[in-house]
Coordinates of C-alpha atoms in Angstrom, one line a residue:
Chain A
X245 CA 0.0 0.0 0.0
X246 CA 2.6 2.5 1.2
X247 CA 5.1 2.1 -1.7
X248 CA 2.3 2.7 -4.2
X249 CA 1.3 5.9 -2.5
X250 CA 4.9 7.1 -2.5
X251 CA 5.2 6.3 -6.2
X252 CA 2.1 8.2 -6.9
X253 CA 3.4 11.1 -4.8
X254 CA 6.7 11.2 -6.7
X255 CA 5.1 10.8 -10.0
X256 CA 2.5 13.5 -9.2
X257 CA 5.2 15.9 -8.1
X258 CA 7.2 15.2 -11.2
X259 CA 4.2 15.7 -13.4
X260 CA 3.3 18.9 -11.6
X261 CA 6.9 20.3 -11.9
X262 CA 6.9 19.5 -15.6
X263 CA 3.5 21.1 -16.1
X264 CA 4.6 24.2 -14.1
X265 CA 7.9 24.5 -16.1
X266 CA 6.0 24.3 -19.3
X267 CA 3.6 27.0 -18.2
X268 CA 6.5 29.2 -17.1
X269 CA 8.4 28.6 -20.4
X270 CA 5.3 29.4 -22.3
X271 CA 4.6 32.5 -20.3
X272 CA 8.1 33.8 -20.8
X273 CA 7.4 34.1 -24.5
X274 CA 3.9 35.3 -23.9
X275 CA 4.0 39.0 -23.8
X276 CA 0.3 39.2 -23.1
X277 CA 0.7 38.3 -19.4
X278 CA 3.9 40.3 -19.1
X279 CA 2.1 43.4 -20.4
X280 CA -0.8 42.8 -18.1
X281 CA 1.3 42.5 -15.0
X282 CA 3.3 45.6 -16.2
X283 CA 0.1 47.6 -16.5
X284 CA -0.9 46.5 -12.9
X285 CA 2.4 47.6 -11.5
X286 CA 2.3 50.9 -13.4
X287 CA -1.2 51.5 -12.1
X288 CA -0.1 50.9 -8.5
X289 CA 2.8 53.2 -9.0
X290 CA 0.7 56.1 -10.4
X291 CA -1.9 55.6 -7.6
X292 CA 0.3 55.1 -4.5
X293 CA 3.8 56.4 -5.3
X294 CA 3.5 59.2 -7.8
X295 CA 1.2 61.4 -5.8
X296 CA 3.9 61.7 -3.2
X297 CA 6.4 62.9 -5.7
X298 CA 4.0 65.7 -6.8
X299 CA 2.4 64.0 -9.8
X300 CA -1.3 64.0 -8.9
X301 CA -3.9 62.3 -11.0
X302 CA -6.9 64.4 -12.1
X303 CA -9.7 64.0 -9.6
X304 CA -12.4 65.5 -11.9
X305 CA -11.6 62.8 -14.5
X306 CA -12.5 60.2 -11.9
X307 CA -15.9 61.7 -11.4
X308 CA -16.5 61.9 -15.1
X309 CA -15.6 58.2 -15.5
X310 CA -17.8 57.3 -12.5
X311 CA -20.8 58.7 -14.4
X312 CA -19.8 56.8 -17.6
X313 CA -19.0 53.5 -15.9
X314 CA -21.4 53.5 -13.0
X315 CA -24.2 55.9 -13.0
X316 CA -25.3 55.2 -16.6
X317 CA -25.4 51.5 -15.8
X318 CA -27.9 51.8 -13.0
X319 CA -31.1 51.1 -15.0
X320 CA -29.6 47.9 -16.5
X321 CA -28.2 46.8 -13.2
X322 CA -31.6 47.4 -11.4
X323 CA -33.5 45.5 -14.1
X324 CA -31.1 42.6 -13.9
X325 CA -31.1 42.4 -10.2
X326 CA -34.9 42.7 -10.0
X327 CA -35.3 39.8 -12.4
X328 CA -32.8 37.7 -10.5
X329 CA -34.5 38.4 -7.2
X330 CA -37.9 37.4 -8.7
X331 CA -36.5 34.2 -10.3
X332 CA -34.7 33.1 -7.2
X333 CA -37.8 33.6 -5.1
X334 CA -40.0 31.7 -7.6
X335 CA -37.6 28.7 -7.8
X336 CA -37.1 28.7 -4.1
X337 CA -40.8 28.9 -3.4
X338 CA -41.5 26.0 -5.8
X339 CA -38.9 23.7 -4.2
X340 CA -39.5 24.8 -0.6
X341 CA -43.3 24.5 -0.9
X342 CA -43.0 20.7 -1.3
X343 CA -41.4 20.6 2.1
X344 CA -43.8 23.1 3.6
X345 CA -41.0 25.5 4.2
X346 CA -41.9 28.6 2.2
X347 CA -41.0 30.6 5.2
X348 CA -37.3 30.1 4.2
X349 CA -37.7 31.8 0.8
X350 CA -36.4 35.2 2.0
X351 CA -33.4 33.5 3.6
X352 CA -32.5 31.9 0.3
X353 CA -33.0 35.0 -1.8
X354 CA -31.0 37.2 0.6
X355 CA -28.0 34.9 1.1
X356 CA -27.8 33.9 -2.5
X357 CA -27.9 37.5 -3.7
X358 CA -25.4 38.8 -1.1
X359 CA -22.9 36.0 -1.5
X360 CA -23.0 35.1 -5.2
X361 CA -25.6 36.4 -7.5
X362 CA -25.3 40.1 -6.7
X363 CA -21.5 40.4 -7.3
X364 CA -21.3 38.0 -10.2
X365 CA -24.3 39.1 -12.2
X366 CA -23.7 42.8 -11.8
X367 CA -20.1 42.3 -12.8
X368 CA -21.4 40.5 -15.9
X369 CA -23.5 43.5 -16.7
X370 CA -20.7 45.9 -16.1
X371 CA -18.2 43.9 -18.2
X372 CA -20.7 43.9 -21.1
X373 CA -21.5 47.5 -20.8
X374 CA -18.6 49.5 -19.3
X375 CA -15.7 47.1 -19.8
X376 CA -16.2 46.7 -23.5
X377 CA -16.8 50.5 -23.8
X378 CA -13.5 51.2 -22.1
X379 CA -11.6 48.7 -24.3
X380 CA -13.1 50.1 -27.5
X381 CA -12.5 53.8 -26.4
X382 CA -8.8 53.2 -25.5
X383 CA -8.4 51.0 -28.6
X384 CA -9.7 53.7 -30.9
X385 CA -7.4 56.2 -29.2
X386 CA -4.5 53.9 -29.8
X387 CA -5.4 53.4 -33.4
X388 CA -5.8 57.2 -34.1
X389 CA -2.3 58.0 -32.6
X390 CA -3.9 59.7 -29.6
X391 CA -2.0 57.6 -27.1
X392 CA 1.2 58.3 -28.9
X393 CA 0.4 62.0 -28.9
X394 CA -0.2 61.9 -25.1
X395 CA 3.2 60.3 -24.6
X396 CA 5.0 62.8 -26.8
X397 CA 3.3 65.6 -24.7
X398 CA 4.9 63.9 -21.7
X399 CA 1.6 62.9 -20.4
X400 CA 1.6 59.3 -19.2
X401 CA -1.3 57.4 -20.7
X402 CA -1.6 55.2 -17.6
X403 CA -1.8 58.2 -15.3
X404 CA -4.1 60.2 -17.6
X405 CA -6.4 57.5 -18.9
X406 CA -6.2 54.3 -16.9
X407 CA -6.0 55.6 -13.3
X408 CA -9.3 57.5 -13.4
X409 CA -11.1 54.6 -15.0
X410 CA -9.6 52.2 -12.5
X411 CA -10.6 54.2 -9.4
X412 CA -14.0 54.9 -10.8
X413 CA -14.6 51.2 -11.4
X414 CA -13.3 50.3 -8.0
X415 CA -15.8 52.6 -6.4
X416 CA -18.7 52.1 -8.7
X417 CA -18.9 48.3 -9.0
X418 CA -19.3 47.7 -5.3
X419 CA -21.7 50.6 -5.2
X420 CA -23.8 49.1 -8.0
X421 CA -23.6 45.7 -6.2
X422 CA -25.1 47.2 -3.1
X423 CA -27.8 48.8 -5.1
X424 CA -28.4 45.6 -7.0
X425 CA -28.7 43.6 -3.7
X426 CA -31.4 46.0 -2.6
X427 CA -33.3 45.8 -5.8
X428 CA -33.0 42.0 -5.9
X429 CA -34.3 41.6 -2.4
X430 CA -37.1 43.9 -3.4
X431 CA -37.8 41.5 -6.3
X432 CA -37.9 38.6 -3.8
X433 CA -40.3 40.6 -1.7
X434 CA -42.6 41.1 -4.7
X435 CA -43.0 37.3 -5.3
X436 CA -43.4 36.6 -1.6
X437 CA -45.9 39.4 -1.0
X438 CA -48.1 38.9 -4.0
X439 CA -47.8 35.1 -4.6
X440 CA -47.1 33.6 -1.2
X441 CA -49.0 36.1 0.9
X442 CA -46.1 37.1 3.1
X443 CA -46.5 40.3 5.0
X444 CA -43.8 42.9 4.4
X445 CA -42.6 43.0 8.0
X446 CA -42.3 39.3 8.1
X447 CA -40.3 39.2 4.9
X448 CA -37.9 41.9 6.0
X449 CA -37.4 40.3 9.4
X450 CA -36.6 36.9 8.0
X451 CA -34.3 38.3 5.3
X452 CA -32.4 40.4 7.8
X453 CA -32.1 37.5 10.4
X454 CA -30.8 35.1 7.8
X455 CA -28.0 37.2 6.6
X456 CA -24.7 37.7 8.4
X457 CA -22.7 40.9 8.0
X458 CA -19.9 38.7 6.6
X459 CA -22.3 37.7 3.7
X460 CA -22.4 41.4 2.7
X461 CA -18.7 42.0 3.2
X462 CA -17.7 39.0 1.3
X463 CA -19.8 40.1 -1.6
X464 CA -18.3 43.6 -1.4
X465 CA -14.7 42.2 -1.4
X466 CA -15.7 40.0 -4.4
X467 CA -17.0 42.9 -6.3
X468 CA -14.0 45.1 -5.6
X469 CA -11.7 42.2 -6.8
X470 CA -14.0 41.9 -9.9
X471 CA -13.7 45.6 -10.5
X472 CA -9.9 45.3 -10.5
X473 CA -10.0 42.4 -12.9
X474 CA -12.5 43.9 -15.3
X475 CA -11.0 47.3 -15.7
X476 CA -7.4 46.2 -15.9
X477 CA -8.2 43.6 -18.6
X478 CA -10.3 46.2 -20.5
X479 CA -7.6 48.9 -20.3
X480 CA -4.8 46.4 -21.2
X481 CA -6.8 45.2 -24.2
X482 CA -7.5 48.7 -25.4
X483 CA -3.9 50.0 -25.0
X484 CA -2.5 47.0 -26.9
X485 CA -4.7 47.3 -30.0
X486 CA -3.0 47.1 -33.3
X487 CA -4.3 47.1 -36.8
X488 CA -7.1 49.6 -37.3
X489 CA -10.8 49.1 -36.8
X490 CA -10.6 45.4 -37.0
X491 CA -8.1 45.4 -34.2
X492 CA -10.4 47.5 -32.0
X493 CA -13.2 45.0 -32.6
X494 CA -11.0 42.0 -31.7
X495 CA -9.6 43.7 -28.6
X496 CA -13.1 44.6 -27.4
X497 CA -14.3 41.0 -27.9
X498 CA -11.2 39.6 -26.3
X499 CA -11.5 41.9 -23.3
X500 CA -15.1 40.8 -22.7
X501 CA -14.3 37.1 -23.0
X502 CA -11.2 37.3 -20.9
X503 CA -12.8 39.4 -18.2
X504 CA -15.8 37.1 -17.9
X505 CA -13.6 34.0 -17.6
X506 CA -11.2 35.6 -15.2
X507 CA -14.2 36.9 -13.1
X508 CA -16.0 33.6 -12.9
X509 CA -12.8 31.6 -12.0
X510 CA -11.9 34.2 -9.4
X511 CA -15.4 34.0 -8.0
X512 CA -15.1 30.2 -7.5
X513 CA -11.7 30.7 -5.8
X514 CA -13.0 33.4 -3.5
X515 CA -16.1 31.5 -2.6
X516 CA -13.9 28.6 -1.7
X517 CA -11.6 30.8 0.4
X518 CA -14.4 32.8 2.1
X519 CA -16.9 30.0 3.0
X520 CA -15.0 26.7 2.8
X521 CA -11.5 27.7 3.6
X522 CA -11.4 27.8 7.4
Chain B
X110 CA 25.7 77.8 -26.7
X111 CA 25.5 78.4 -30.4
X112 CA 28.0 75.5 -31.1
X113 CA 26.2 72.6 -29.4
X114 CA 23.7 71.0 -31.8
X115 CA 20.0 70.6 -30.7
X116 CA 19.9 67.2 -32.2
X117 CA 22.8 65.0 -33.1
X118 CA 22.2 61.6 -34.7
X119 CA 25.2 59.3 -35.0
X120 CA 25.3 56.0 -36.9
X121 CA 21.7 55.3 -36.3
X122 CA 20.6 51.8 -37.4
X123 CA 17.2 50.1 -37.0
X124 CA 16.3 46.7 -38.1
X125 CA 12.8 45.1 -38.0
X126 CA 13.3 41.3 -38.1
X127 CA 15.2 41.0 -41.5
X128 CA 14.4 44.4 -42.9
X129 CA 16.8 47.3 -42.3
X130 CA 14.6 50.5 -42.2
X131 CA 17.3 52.9 -41.1
X132 CA 20.8 52.1 -42.3
X133 CA 23.6 54.0 -40.6
X134 CA 22.3 57.6 -40.6
X135 CA 24.2 60.6 -39.1
X136 CA 23.3 64.2 -39.1
X137 CA 23.1 67.2 -36.8
X138 CA 20.7 70.1 -36.3
X139 CA 21.8 73.4 -34.9
X140 CA 19.7 75.9 -33.0
X141 CA 17.4 78.0 -35.2
X142 CA 17.7 75.7 -38.2
X143 CA 14.7 74.3 -40.1
X144 CA 15.5 70.9 -41.3
X145 CA 13.3 69.3 -43.9
X146 CA 13.3 65.6 -44.2
X147 CA 12.1 64.3 -47.6
X148 CA 11.7 61.0 -49.1
X149 CA 9.2 58.6 -50.7
X150 CA 6.6 56.8 -48.8
X151 CA 7.9 54.0 -46.6
X152 CA 11.6 55.2 -46.8
X153 CA 11.9 55.4 -43.0
X154 CA 11.0 59.1 -42.4
X155 CA 8.5 58.5 -39.7
X156 CA 10.6 55.8 -38.1
X157 CA 13.5 58.2 -38.0
X158 CA 11.3 60.8 -36.3
X159 CA 10.1 58.2 -33.8
X160 CA 13.7 57.4 -32.9
X161 CA 14.5 61.1 -32.4
X162 CA 11.6 61.7 -30.0
X163 CA 12.5 58.5 -28.1
X164 CA 9.4 56.4 -28.7
X165 CA 11.4 53.8 -30.5
X166 CA 14.8 52.3 -29.5
X167 CA 17.4 51.9 -32.2
X168 CA 19.2 48.6 -33.0
X169 CA 22.5 50.6 -32.6
X170 CA 23.7 54.1 -32.8
X171 CA 23.0 57.2 -30.7
X172 CA 20.6 60.1 -30.7
X173 CA 21.4 63.2 -28.7
X174 CA 18.7 65.8 -28.1
X175 CA 19.5 69.0 -26.3
X176 CA 22.9 67.4 -25.7
X177 CA 21.5 64.4 -23.9
X178 CA 21.5 60.8 -25.0
X179 CA 17.9 59.8 -25.4
X180 CA 18.3 56.1 -26.5
X181 CA 19.4 55.0 -23.1
X182 CA 17.0 57.1 -21.1
X183 CA 14.2 55.6 -18.9
X184 CA 10.6 56.8 -19.4
X185 CA 10.8 59.5 -16.8
X186 CA 13.8 61.2 -18.3
X187 CA 12.3 61.0 -21.7
X188 CA 9.2 62.6 -20.3
X189 CA 11.3 65.5 -19.0
X190 CA 12.9 66.0 -22.5
X191 CA 9.5 65.8 -24.1
X192 CA 8.3 68.7 -22.0
X193 CA 10.8 70.9 -24.0
X194 CA 9.6 70.1 -27.6
X195 CA 6.3 70.0 -29.4
X196 CA 5.2 67.6 -32.0
X197 CA 2.5 67.9 -34.7
X198 CA 1.2 64.5 -35.9
X199 CA 0.3 63.7 -39.4
X200 CA -3.4 63.3 -38.5
X201 CA -3.4 65.9 -35.8
X202 CA -3.9 63.2 -33.1
X203 CA -6.4 65.4 -31.2
X204 CA -8.1 63.7 -28.2
X205 CA -11.6 63.0 -29.5
X206 CA -13.2 63.3 -26.1
X207 CA -12.0 66.9 -25.6
X208 CA -13.0 70.1 -27.4
X209 CA -10.6 72.0 -29.6
X210 CA -9.9 74.5 -26.8
X211 CA -9.3 71.7 -24.2
X212 CA -6.9 70.0 -26.6
X213 CA -4.8 73.1 -26.9
X214 CA -5.0 73.7 -23.1
X215 CA -4.0 70.1 -22.3
X216 CA -0.2 70.5 -22.1
X217 CA -0.7 73.8 -20.2
X218 CA -3.0 72.2 -17.6
X219 CA -0.7 69.2 -17.2
X220 CA 2.7 70.8 -17.2
X221 CA 2.2 74.3 -15.8
X222 CA 0.7 75.9 -12.7
X223 CA -1.0 78.7 -14.6
X224 CA -4.4 80.0 -13.6
X225 CA -7.5 79.2 -15.8
X226 CA -7.6 82.8 -17.1
X227 CA -4.0 82.7 -18.2
X228 CA -4.5 79.3 -19.9
X229 CA -7.6 80.6 -21.7
X230 CA -5.7 83.6 -23.0
X231 CA -2.8 81.4 -24.3
X232 CA -5.3 79.0 -26.0
X233 CA -7.0 81.9 -27.7
X234 CA -3.7 83.4 -28.8
X235 CA -2.4 80.0 -30.2
X236 CA -5.7 79.3 -32.0
X237 CA -5.5 82.8 -33.5
X238 CA -2.0 82.0 -34.8
X239 CA -3.3 79.1 -36.8
X240 CA -6.4 81.0 -38.0
X241 CA -9.0 79.2 -35.9
X242 CA -10.4 81.8 -33.6
X243 CA -13.9 80.9 -32.4
X244 CA -13.6 77.2 -32.8
X245 CA -12.7 76.5 -29.1
X246 CA -15.9 74.7 -28.2
X247 CA -16.2 72.3 -31.2
X248 CA -15.2 68.7 -30.9
X249 CA -12.5 67.3 -33.2
X250 CA -15.1 65.2 -35.0
X251 CA -16.9 68.4 -36.0
X252 CA -14.0 70.0 -37.9
X253 CA -12.2 69.2 -41.1
X254 CA -9.0 67.3 -41.5
X255 CA -7.0 70.4 -42.3
X256 CA -8.5 72.2 -39.3
X257 CA -7.5 69.3 -37.0
X258 CA -4.0 69.6 -38.2
X259 CA -3.9 73.3 -37.4
X260 CA -5.3 72.6 -34.0
X261 CA -2.6 70.0 -33.6
X262 CA 0.0 72.7 -34.5
X263 CA -1.6 75.1 -31.9
X264 CA -1.3 72.4 -29.3
X265 CA 2.3 71.6 -30.2
X266 CA 3.1 75.3 -29.8
X267 CA 1.2 75.7 -26.6
X268 CA 4.2 75.4 -24.3
X269 CA 6.4 77.7 -26.6
X270 CA 8.8 74.8 -27.3
X271 CA 12.4 75.3 -28.3
X272 CA 12.0 72.6 -30.9
X273 CA 9.1 71.6 -33.1
X274 CA 8.7 68.3 -34.9
X275 CA 6.1 68.3 -37.7
X276 CA 5.0 65.2 -39.6
X277 CA 3.6 66.4 -42.9
X278 CA 2.2 69.7 -41.5
X279 CA 0.8 70.9 -44.8
X280 CA -0.7 67.7 -46.4
X281 CA -4.4 68.1 -46.7
X282 CA -4.3 71.9 -46.4
X283 CA -5.4 74.2 -49.1
X284 CA -2.7 76.4 -50.8
X285 CA -3.6 79.4 -48.7
X286 CA -3.5 77.6 -45.4
X287 CA -0.3 75.9 -46.5
X288 CA 1.2 79.4 -46.9
X289 CA -0.1 80.5 -43.5
X290 CA 1.4 77.5 -41.8
X291 CA 4.7 78.0 -43.6
X292 CA 4.8 81.6 -42.6
X293 CA 4.0 80.7 -39.0
X294 CA 6.9 78.2 -39.1
X295 CA 9.2 80.9 -40.7
X296 CA 8.2 83.5 -38.1
X297 CA 8.8 81.1 -35.2
X298 CA 12.2 79.9 -36.4
X299 CA 13.6 83.1 -37.9
X300 CA 12.3 85.5 -35.3
X301 CA 11.7 83.5 -32.1
X302 CA 14.7 81.2 -32.6
X303 CA 12.8 78.0 -32.6
X304 CA 14.3 74.9 -34.2
X305 CA 12.1 72.9 -36.5
X306 CA 12.3 69.4 -38.0
X307 CA 9.7 69.0 -40.7
X308 CA 8.9 65.8 -42.6
X309 CA 7.1 66.6 -45.8
X310 CA 6.3 65.6 -49.4
X311 CA 5.2 69.1 -50.3
X312 CA 8.1 70.5 -52.3
X313 CA 6.8 74.1 -52.5
X314 CA 6.5 74.3 -48.8
X315 CA 9.8 72.5 -48.2
X316 CA 11.8 75.0 -50.3
X317 CA 9.9 77.9 -48.6
X318 CA 10.8 77.0 -45.0
X319 CA 14.0 74.9 -45.1
X320 CA 17.4 76.1 -44.1
X321 CA 18.7 72.6 -44.7
X322 CA 17.3 69.5 -46.3
X323 CA 17.9 65.8 -46.1
X324 CA 16.6 63.3 -48.6
X325 CA 16.2 59.7 -47.4
X326 CA 15.9 56.6 -49.6
X327 CA 16.2 52.9 -48.7
X328 CA 17.1 53.9 -45.1
X329 CA 20.1 56.0 -46.2
X330 CA 20.7 59.7 -46.7
X331 CA 20.8 60.2 -50.5
X332 CA 21.5 63.9 -50.3
X333 CA 21.7 66.7 -47.9
X334 CA 22.4 70.4 -48.0
X335 CA 20.9 73.8 -48.3
X336 CA 17.7 74.2 -50.5
X337 CA 19.9 75.7 -53.2
X338 CA 22.3 72.8 -53.1
X339 CA 19.4 70.3 -53.3
X340 CA 17.7 72.2 -56.1
X341 CA 20.9 72.1 -58.2
X342 CA 21.9 68.6 -57.0
X343 CA 23.3 66.4 -59.8
X344 CA 21.8 63.3 -58.1
X345 CA 19.1 61.9 -60.5
X346 CA 17.0 60.5 -57.6
X347 CA 16.8 63.9 -56.0
X348 CA 15.9 65.6 -59.2
X349 CA 13.2 63.0 -59.9
X350 CA 11.8 63.6 -56.4
X351 CA 11.8 67.4 -56.3
X352 CA 10.4 67.6 -59.8
X353 CA 7.8 64.9 -59.2
X354 CA 8.5 62.8 -62.2
X355 CA 7.1 59.3 -62.7
X356 CA 10.1 58.0 -64.6
X357 CA 13.5 57.9 -63.0
X358 CA 15.9 55.9 -60.9
X359 CA 13.7 55.6 -57.9
X360 CA 12.1 52.1 -57.8
X361 CA 8.4 52.2 -57.6
X362 CA 7.4 48.5 -57.4
X363 CA 5.0 49.2 -60.2
X364 CA 6.1 46.3 -62.5
X365 CA 5.2 42.6 -62.2
X366 CA 8.8 41.4 -62.6
X367 CA 10.0 42.4 -59.2
X368 CA 7.7 39.8 -57.6
X369 CA 8.7 37.1 -60.0
X370 CA 11.0 35.3 -57.5
X371 CA 8.2 34.5 -55.1
X372 CA 5.4 34.0 -57.6
X373 CA 4.5 30.7 -55.9
X374 CA 3.3 32.5 -52.8
X375 CA 1.8 35.4 -54.8
X376 CA -1.3 36.5 -52.9
X377 CA -4.6 36.7 -54.8
X378 CA -6.4 39.7 -53.3
X379 CA -9.5 39.3 -55.4
X380 CA -10.1 35.7 -54.3
X381 CA -9.6 36.7 -50.7
X382 CA -11.9 39.7 -51.0
X383 CA -14.6 37.6 -52.7
X384 CA -14.5 35.2 -49.8
X385 CA -14.6 37.9 -47.2
X386 CA -17.3 40.1 -48.6
X387 CA -19.4 37.5 -50.4
X388 CA -19.3 39.2 -53.7
X389 CA -21.6 37.8 -56.4
X390 CA -19.5 35.8 -58.8
X391 CA -22.0 34.4 -61.4

């Protein structure tokens, strides 16, 4: 028994090392990841280091971007969250009714929204709407020599273009998530109140009792991480565009696909860490 | 320091994969000069310009600008140097999200501590210089290509640079505006002591503003000298270029024979286009 285990362990380690070395070898030639990490480092430099050397980023630009990225997305986010709340409540009611446990519908809606559905679905909406818009805008600027012009005017594109979008996204995605959670819970209430004859006070009470503050905070941390992923991928895709209008289109598509994948994988990892890690 | 050159390029070489775009070029530009760089399309003019402003690194050789080596600088030092010169891009390269006025104000807002009133005054004055008074509040998408170029010039001049790079400043302008832009360049260089490096195809304008000219071809300097020397140059390629003749020693890649040696991989654009756009074939 034991020798077989050891053999598996050795073989497993060997395979893992080979896999890891292949990945590293591949990444060394893969400028995409290098560029992406470089953008992240640049971003951190311009946010945390440069202001202390007297190179401030433009605060008014951040507010402008907050309107583009966040405020204009509120109707879509509200509609999505409301639909999700209603759907969750309907499915929960259907299943729980068979057990005579409709009383738990608010718990399920609340916890699912706070922990998973809220952050993930709102990130999906923001990727489709704001992430793609940022990638396309920066890509068009790159193609029409605007980025080069900024560089020649000694204005750093990361400082001037990426930092405001990054900070705006970092504020607005969690804010949209909070709003979406409210609207989703309201959707659950609509189902419970009109179809299951809950009274409003009862719904609110159950919903509040079921949720922990950690449920809310974990969702907020998730959406902040998603914001980081979404906006850096979108900006990176935009700044690396080559080859005219076709390139802009490809970069926009790539940014949406990459951001979605990265966001969903990260979500799985974070759920694992937050709720099943300790 | 009248003796130290503003720009000094020594043995500059740049290769892309197997193609040599710039092949061992050396020249210098002194203060107050207007250097015109000429040459056919794709001869390496823009690449040369990009090396001088530090946005491309050469394979070998050195570029000194204001007496400082730019090829080995890091981004921060390059940014410091770039604060001292202006550049006009071929397409103007205005920021589409800002208005004309904001575009001209951008370098002032970013690099100076002037008050809003002072900035507005300078913007108005610079736009007046290029004949665009009253266009401050339009977006770049709302003005013509020639106007964009003039706004680009106003923006390049906003910080009163010692050195101006222009990439085809007069292409797409009507003859009168070409003369206005040329006169502006002349005024700034002859009276205000600015140095200018101009890349152009426009021979009338080139001979009007140049104090010295360089003609590039196949990555080399074919000829250089004063406008008079260039005009009377015995070099056939130079004569063909400045007189704009279709027949001459400059290869144009117009004939079929040049592609003969790789005929087996000859692309068939019509077939590709038919597949892509679903043209009707029957």
